[in-house]
Amino acid sequence: MFALLGQLFSCSDADSPTGSFSIRTTNTVVHYPEDNTYDSNKVALGQRLFFDKRLSKNKNIACASCHKPELAFADSAKISVGTNGDFGFRNAPSIINAAFKPYLHTDAGIENLELQSLAPLTDPQEMANNYYSVLELFNSDSEYVSLFKIAFDSTPTIYGFTRALANFERTLIQFNSKYDDFLNGDSNSLTSSQKRGLTLFESERLNCTECHSGKLLSDFSIHNIGLEFHSLDSGRARITGLAEDRNKFVTPSLRNIKLTAPYMHNGSVTSLTELLTLLETGGHDFPNKSEEIKSFKLSAQERVDLLHFFEALTDEQLKN
Ligand code: HEC
Ligand code: HEC
């Protein structure tokens, strides 16, 4: 099932009960699974769920607390704080365009958006809740009862919870950057510095597009890029248990990268300047480090050009 839609977010507020969005149409085709076709009623319910702090055990954090609309649905914290004041070990990524990802989480451990929301809901370091309590909440709130009835023609269920959130998340689409205008043929949309940055980004010397390829600037493959090993997080090996998967992470999309600091799976890199310095080194020499990671040296001008190019990846509506 396919549907044409797009989303433009303005004056959104993670602390407001429902957030504030205005919707518009783009030419983006979003794939919907058969058991969760596009439905504006599911979107409305999903949006309310996404901004509702009562979903967390102590009623103090919502999905939007870690995925802040004004930060491209990412978080500025290195590690976001959970409902009990605890911290996990990964940085909250942007969920814009998650609709197009073949799998989720940086270890590729989750198959689809329908399954994903159950992880933060029940994770003790995130919302630390359980199905019984959230169903009790939905049933005690007449607006939820009515929204579930309209969207699913039933009383509140966890099935509906997962479908509504995923339906809402598939409306978080962004292809409104200067880079998109450039790809669509407007050669004046990038400054000459940004164009030089793009040429560098695509160059064999830097080799970035070997992995940050396609419209989302990701190959969605899993690589060890030579970052320092973290004892708590072995990346893809957490899922497979295989030594060859140690410290391998999914290539992130670079869209809205200017807004989503800090960077990397653990938020260990605080700025894009620092990130370029790290990439220049070519990383640590692990046996399974990707052969596509090469060391290089940027001139001061080249560094500025790349940073300018990254700015062209910001959605125009998020610039306000
Ligand atoms: C306490 C902070 C926190 C809360 C609350 C939270 N998330 Fe996340 N979210 C994260 C982190 C951290 C990750 C990265 C997990 C990983 O890669 O293993 C993530 C990953 C995701 C992803 C996958 C993104 C990708 O590209 O792989 C989606 C989708 C998502 N969250 C949606 C939600 C929804 C829906 C809710 C509410 C039900 C929610 N999150 C609540 C921190 C949070
Ligand atoms: C071998 C594949 C590969 C190559 C080549 C590569 N990257 Fe990456 N990149 C990744 C992976 C994988 C990550 C995530 C690592 C992590 O989460 O620990 C990443 C992370 C990043 C991030 C941080 C994104 C975020 O949201 O945290 C930026 C920015 C980035 N790369 C830019 C570049 C640039 C610029 C180049 C070229 C100089 C480049 N990359 C080359 C695979 C690659």
Coordinates of C-alpha atoms and ligand atoms in Angstrom, one line a residue:
M1 CA 0.0 0.0 0.0
F2 CA 1.3 3.4 -0.9
A3 CA 0.2 6.9 0.0
L4 CA 1.4 10.3 -1.0
L5 CA 1.9 12.7 1.9
G6 CA 4.4 14.9 3.6
Q7 CA 4.7 16.8 6.8
L8 CA 5.8 20.3 7.7
F9 CA 6.3 21.0 11.3
S10 CA 6.1 24.5 12.7
C11 CA 6.1 25.9 16.2
S12 CA 6.1 22.5 17.6
D13 CA 6.5 22.1 21.4
A14 CA 7.7 18.9 23.0
D15 CA 6.0 20.0 26.3
S16 CA 2.6 20.6 24.9
P17 CA 0.2 17.7 25.2
T18 CA -0.2 17.1 21.5
G19 CA 2.5 19.1 19.8
S20 CA 1.6 21.4 17.0
F21 CA 1.9 20.5 13.3
S22 CA 0.7 21.7 10.0
I23 CA 0.6 19.1 7.2
R24 CA 1.3 19.6 3.5
T25 CA 1.6 17.4 0.5
T26 CA 4.9 16.5 -1.2
N27 CA 5.7 14.1 -3.9
T28 CA 7.2 11.5 -1.5
V29 CA 5.9 8.0 -1.8
V30 CA 5.8 6.3 1.6
H31 CA 5.4 2.5 1.9
Y32 CA 2.7 1.3 4.3
P33 CA 2.5 -2.3 5.5
E34 CA -0.8 -4.1 4.8
D35 CA -1.8 -4.2 8.4
N36 CA -1.3 -0.5 8.9
T37 CA -2.4 1.5 5.9
Y38 CA -2.4 5.3 6.0
D39 CA -5.3 6.7 8.0
S40 CA -5.5 10.3 9.3
N41 CA -7.3 9.0 12.4
K42 CA -4.4 6.8 13.3
V43 CA -2.1 9.7 12.7
A44 CA -4.1 11.9 15.0
L45 CA -4.0 9.2 17.7
G46 CA -0.3 8.5 17.1
Q47 CA 0.5 12.2 17.4
R48 CA -1.3 12.4 20.8
L49 CA 0.6 9.3 22.0
F50 CA 3.9 10.7 20.9
F51 CA 3.6 13.8 23.0
D52 CA 2.0 12.2 26.0
K53 CA 4.2 12.1 29.1
R54 CA 1.7 9.9 30.9
L55 CA 3.0 7.0 28.8
S56 CA 6.1 6.9 31.0
K57 CA 6.1 5.3 34.5
N58 CA 6.5 8.6 36.3
K59 CA 4.5 10.6 33.8
N60 CA 7.5 12.8 33.2
I61 CA 8.8 11.9 29.7
A62 CA 7.1 11.5 26.3
C63 CA 8.6 10.1 23.1
A64 CA 9.0 13.8 22.2
S65 CA 11.2 14.5 25.2
C66 CA 14.0 12.5 23.5
H67 CA 12.8 13.1 19.9
K68 CA 12.3 16.9 19.9
P69 CA 10.4 18.3 16.9
E70 CA 12.6 21.4 16.8
L71 CA 15.8 19.3 16.7
A72 CA 14.6 17.2 13.7
F73 CA 13.1 14.8 16.3
A74 CA 16.5 14.1 17.9
D75 CA 17.9 15.2 21.3
S76 CA 20.7 17.6 22.2
A77 CA 21.6 15.5 25.2
K78 CA 24.5 13.0 24.7
I79 CA 22.3 10.4 26.4
S80 CA 18.6 11.3 27.1
V81 CA 17.4 10.8 30.7
G82 CA 14.8 8.2 31.3
T83 CA 11.6 8.3 33.5
N84 CA 13.5 7.1 36.6
G85 CA 16.5 9.5 36.1
D86 CA 18.6 6.7 34.5
F87 CA 20.6 6.8 31.4
G88 CA 20.9 4.2 28.6
F89 CA 24.0 4.1 26.4
R90 CA 22.8 5.4 23.0
N91 CA 22.2 8.9 21.6
A92 CA 18.6 9.5 20.5
P93 CA 18.6 9.8 16.7
S94 CA 16.4 11.9 14.5
I95 CA 13.4 9.9 13.5
I96 CA 12.6 12.1 10.4
N97 CA 12.4 9.8 7.4
A98 CA 12.4 6.7 9.6
A99 CA 9.6 5.6 7.2
F100 CA 12.3 4.8 4.6
K101 CA 14.6 2.8 6.8
P102 CA 14.9 -1.0 6.1
Y103 CA 15.3 -1.6 9.9
L104 CA 15.7 0.5 13.0
H105 CA 18.1 1.1 15.8
T106 CA 21.8 1.5 15.2
D107 CA 22.4 -2.3 15.6
A108 CA 19.6 -2.9 13.0
G109 CA 17.9 -4.9 15.8
I110 CA 14.3 -3.9 15.1
E111 CA 12.4 -4.7 12.0
N112 CA 9.8 -2.0 11.7
L113 CA 8.1 1.0 13.3
E114 CA 5.2 -1.1 14.5
L115 CA 7.5 -3.1 16.7
Q116 CA 9.8 -0.3 17.7
S117 CA 7.6 1.7 20.0
L118 CA 7.3 -1.2 22.4
A119 CA 11.1 -0.9 23.1
P120 CA 11.1 2.6 24.6
L121 CA 7.7 2.0 26.3
T122 CA 9.0 -0.9 28.4
D123 CA 12.8 -0.2 28.6
P124 CA 13.6 0.4 32.3
Q125 CA 16.1 3.2 31.3
E126 CA 13.5 4.9 29.1
M127 CA 9.7 5.0 29.8
A128 CA 9.8 1.9 32.2
N129 CA 6.1 1.2 31.7
N130 CA 4.0 -1.9 31.1
Y131 CA 1.1 -2.8 28.9
Y132 CA -1.3 -3.1 31.8
S133 CA -0.7 0.4 33.0
V134 CA -0.9 2.1 29.6
L135 CA -4.1 0.3 28.8
E136 CA -5.5 1.5 32.1
L137 CA -4.5 5.1 31.2
F138 CA -6.1 4.9 27.8
N139 CA -9.3 3.4 29.2
S140 CA -9.5 6.1 31.9
D141 CA -9.2 9.0 29.3
S142 CA -12.3 9.6 27.3
E143 CA -10.4 11.3 24.5
Y144 CA -8.2 8.2 24.1
V145 CA -11.3 5.9 24.2
S146 CA -12.8 8.0 21.4
L147 CA -9.7 8.2 19.3
F148 CA -9.1 4.4 19.5
K149 CA -12.8 3.9 18.6
I150 CA -12.5 6.2 15.5
A151 CA -9.2 4.9 14.3
F152 CA -9.6 1.1 15.0
D153 CA -13.3 0.7 15.8
S154 CA -12.4 -0.9 19.1
T155 CA -11.5 -0.2 22.7
P156 CA -7.9 0.8 23.3
T157 CA -5.3 -2.0 22.6
I158 CA -1.6 -2.3 22.4
Y159 CA -2.0 -3.3 18.8
G160 CA -3.7 0.0 18.1
F161 CA -1.0 1.8 20.1
T162 CA 1.8 0.4 17.9
R163 CA -0.1 1.0 14.7
A164 CA -1.1 4.6 15.5
L165 CA 2.4 5.6 16.5
A166 CA 3.9 4.0 13.4
N167 CA 1.3 5.7 11.2
F168 CA 2.1 9.1 12.8
E169 CA 5.9 8.5 12.4
R170 CA 5.5 7.7 8.7
T171 CA 4.2 11.3 8.2
L172 CA 7.6 12.7 9.5
I173 CA 9.1 13.2 6.1
Q174 CA 11.7 15.7 5.1
F175 CA 12.9 16.5 1.6
N176 CA 12.8 20.3 1.8
S177 CA 16.5 21.3 2.1
K178 CA 18.6 23.4 -0.1
Y179 CA 20.3 20.2 -1.1
D180 CA 17.0 18.8 -2.3
D181 CA 16.5 22.0 -4.4
F182 CA 19.9 21.3 -5.9
L183 CA 19.1 17.7 -6.6
N184 CA 15.8 18.9 -8.2
G185 CA 17.8 21.0 -10.7
D186 CA 18.1 24.4 -9.0
S187 CA 21.8 24.9 -9.3
N188 CA 21.7 28.3 -7.5
S189 CA 20.3 26.8 -4.3
L190 CA 23.8 25.9 -3.0
T191 CA 26.5 28.6 -2.4
S192 CA 29.8 28.0 -4.2
S193 CA 31.3 26.9 -0.9
Q194 CA 28.5 24.4 -0.4
K195 CA 29.1 23.1 -3.9
R196 CA 32.8 22.6 -3.2
G197 CA 31.8 20.8 0.0
L198 CA 29.5 18.5 -1.9
T199 CA 32.3 17.8 -4.5
L200 CA 34.6 16.9 -1.6
F201 CA 32.0 14.8 0.1
E202 CA 31.6 12.8 -3.2
S203 CA 35.3 12.6 -3.9
E204 CA 37.3 9.4 -3.8
R205 CA 39.8 11.0 -1.5
L206 CA 37.2 11.4 1.3
N207 CA 35.0 8.5 0.2
C208 CA 32.0 9.6 2.3
T209 CA 29.4 8.6 -0.4
E210 CA 30.7 5.0 -0.3
C211 CA 28.4 4.8 2.8
H212 CA 26.5 8.0 3.0
S213 CA 24.8 7.5 -0.4
G214 CA 21.4 8.0 -2.0
K215 CA 18.7 10.5 -1.1
L216 CA 19.0 9.8 2.6
L217 CA 22.8 9.8 2.6
S218 CA 22.9 6.3 4.0
D219 CA 23.5 2.9 2.5
F220 CA 21.7 1.4 5.6
S221 CA 24.6 -1.1 6.0
I222 CA 26.5 -1.9 9.1
H223 CA 30.1 -0.8 9.4
N224 CA 32.9 -0.6 12.0
I225 CA 34.3 2.8 11.3
G226 CA 37.1 2.6 13.8
L227 CA 35.6 4.5 16.7
E228 CA 37.0 3.7 20.1
F229 CA 35.5 0.6 21.6
H230 CA 32.8 1.0 24.2
S231 CA 32.5 -1.8 26.7
L232 CA 28.7 -1.5 27.1
D233 CA 27.9 -1.3 23.4
S234 CA 29.3 -3.7 20.9
G235 CA 26.9 -2.6 18.2
R236 CA 25.6 -5.2 15.8
A237 CA 27.3 -7.9 17.9
R238 CA 24.8 -7.2 20.7
I239 CA 22.2 -8.8 18.3
T240 CA 24.2 -11.5 16.6
G241 CA 26.9 -12.4 19.2
L242 CA 29.4 -12.6 16.3
A243 CA 33.0 -11.2 16.8
E244 CA 33.0 -10.0 13.2
D245 CA 30.0 -7.7 14.1
R246 CA 31.8 -6.0 17.0
N247 CA 31.5 -2.2 17.0
K248 CA 29.5 -2.2 13.8
F249 CA 26.8 0.4 13.5
V250 CA 24.2 1.3 10.8
T251 CA 25.3 4.3 8.7
P252 CA 23.1 7.2 9.9
S253 CA 21.3 9.5 7.5
L254 CA 23.1 12.9 7.4
R255 CA 19.9 14.9 6.8
N256 CA 19.5 17.7 9.4
I257 CA 22.9 16.8 10.7
K258 CA 23.5 20.4 11.8
L259 CA 20.6 20.1 14.3
T260 CA 21.3 16.7 15.7
A261 CA 24.5 17.1 17.7
P262 CA 26.0 15.3 19.5
Y263 CA 27.0 12.6 17.1
M264 CA 27.6 8.8 16.7
H265 CA 25.7 6.0 18.4
N266 CA 26.9 7.1 21.9
G267 CA 26.9 10.9 21.3
S268 CA 30.6 11.0 21.9
V269 CA 31.4 13.6 19.3
T270 CA 30.1 17.0 20.2
S271 CA 30.5 19.0 17.0
L272 CA 30.8 18.5 13.2
T273 CA 34.3 20.2 13.4
E274 CA 35.4 17.6 15.9
L275 CA 33.8 14.8 13.8
L276 CA 35.8 15.9 10.7
T277 CA 39.0 15.8 12.8
L278 CA 38.2 12.3 13.9
L279 CA 37.4 11.1 10.4
E280 CA 40.7 12.6 9.1
T281 CA 42.5 10.1 11.3
G282 CA 40.9 7.1 9.6
G283 CA 40.0 5.6 13.1
H284 CA 41.5 2.8 15.1
D285 CA 42.8 -0.2 13.3
F286 CA 40.3 -2.9 14.3
P287 CA 40.5 -6.2 12.4
N288 CA 36.9 -5.7 11.1
K289 CA 37.2 -2.0 10.4
S290 CA 35.7 -1.1 7.0
E291 CA 38.2 -0.8 4.2
E292 CA 36.3 2.2 3.0
I293 CA 37.4 4.3 5.9
K294 CA 40.5 6.2 4.8
S295 CA 42.6 8.8 6.5
F296 CA 42.8 12.2 4.7
K297 CA 43.9 15.8 5.5
L298 CA 41.6 18.7 4.9
S299 CA 42.8 22.2 4.3
A300 CA 41.2 25.0 6.3
Q301 CA 39.1 26.0 3.3
E302 CA 38.0 22.4 2.6
R303 CA 36.9 22.0 6.2
V304 CA 34.7 25.2 6.0
D305 CA 33.3 24.0 2.7
L306 CA 32.2 20.7 4.1
L307 CA 30.7 22.4 7.1
H308 CA 28.7 24.7 4.8
F309 CA 27.6 21.7 2.8
F310 CA 26.2 20.0 5.9
E311 CA 24.1 23.1 6.5
A312 CA 22.5 22.6 3.1
L313 CA 21.0 19.4 4.5
T314 CA 18.8 21.2 7.0
D315 CA 15.1 21.2 6.3
E316 CA 14.0 24.7 5.5
Q317 CA 11.0 24.5 7.9
L318 CA 13.4 23.6 10.8
K319 CA 15.5 26.6 10.4
N320 CA 13.2 29.0 12.2
Ligands
HEC1 C1 14.6 8.3 27.0 C2 14.8 8.7 25.6 C3 13.8 8.1 24.6 C4 12.5 8.0 24.7 C5 11.5 8.4 25.8 C6 12.1 7.4 23.4 N1 13.2 7.2 22.6 FE1 13.2 6.6 20.7 N2 15.2 6.4 20.7 C7 16.0 6.7 21.8 C8 17.3 6.2 21.6 C9 18.5 6.3 22.5 C10 17.3 5.5 20.3 C11 18.4 4.8 19.6 C12 18.3 3.3 20.0 C13 19.3 2.4 19.3 O1 19.8 2.7 18.3 O2 19.5 1.3 19.9 C14 15.9 5.7 19.8 C15 15.5 5.2 18.6 C16 14.2 5.4 18.1 C17 13.8 5.0 16.8 C18 14.6 4.4 15.7 C19 15.4 5.4 14.9 C20 16.3 4.8 13.9 O3 16.7 5.5 13.0 O4 16.7 3.6 14.0 C21 12.4 5.3 16.7 C22 11.5 5.2 15.5 C23 12.0 5.9 18.0 N3 13.1 5.9 18.8 C24 10.7 6.2 18.3 C25 10.3 6.5 19.6 C26 8.9 6.4 20.0 C27 7.7 6.2 19.2 C28 9.0 6.7 21.4 C29 7.8 6.7 22.3 C30 7.0 5.5 22.5 C31 10.3 6.9 21.8 N4 11.2 6.7 20.7 C32 10.8 7.2 23.0 C33 15.6 7.4 22.9 C34 14.3 7.6 23.3
HEC2 C1 32.4 2.7 5.8 C2 31.3 3.6 5.8 C3 31.4 5.0 6.1 C4 32.2 6.0 5.5 C5 33.1 5.7 4.3 C6 31.9 7.2 6.1 N1 30.9 7.1 7.1 FE1 30.1 8.5 8.2 N2 29.3 7.1 9.4 C7 29.3 5.7 9.2 C8 28.7 5.0 10.3 C9 28.5 3.5 10.4 C10 28.4 6.0 11.2 C11 27.8 5.8 12.6 C12 28.9 5.4 13.6 C13 28.3 5.3 15.0 O1 27.1 5.5 15.2 O2 29.1 5.1 15.9 C14 28.8 7.3 10.6 C15 28.6 8.5 11.3 C16 28.8 9.8 10.6 C17 28.3 11.0 11.1 C18 27.5 11.3 12.4 C19 26.1 11.1 12.1 C20 25.2 11.1 13.4 O3 24.0 11.4 13.3 O4 25.7 10.8 14.5 C21 28.7 12.0 10.2 C22 28.4 13.5 10.2 C23 29.4 11.3 9.2 N3 29.4 10.0 9.4 C24 30.0 11.9 8.1 C25 30.9 11.3 7.2 C26 31.8 11.9 6.3 C27 31.9 13.4 6.1 C28 32.5 11.0 5.7 C29 33.6 11.1 4.6 C30 34.7 11.8 5.1 C31 32.0 9.7 6.2 N4 31.1 9.9 7.1 C32 32.5 8.4 5.8 C33 29.7 5.1 8.0 C34 30.6 5.7 7.1

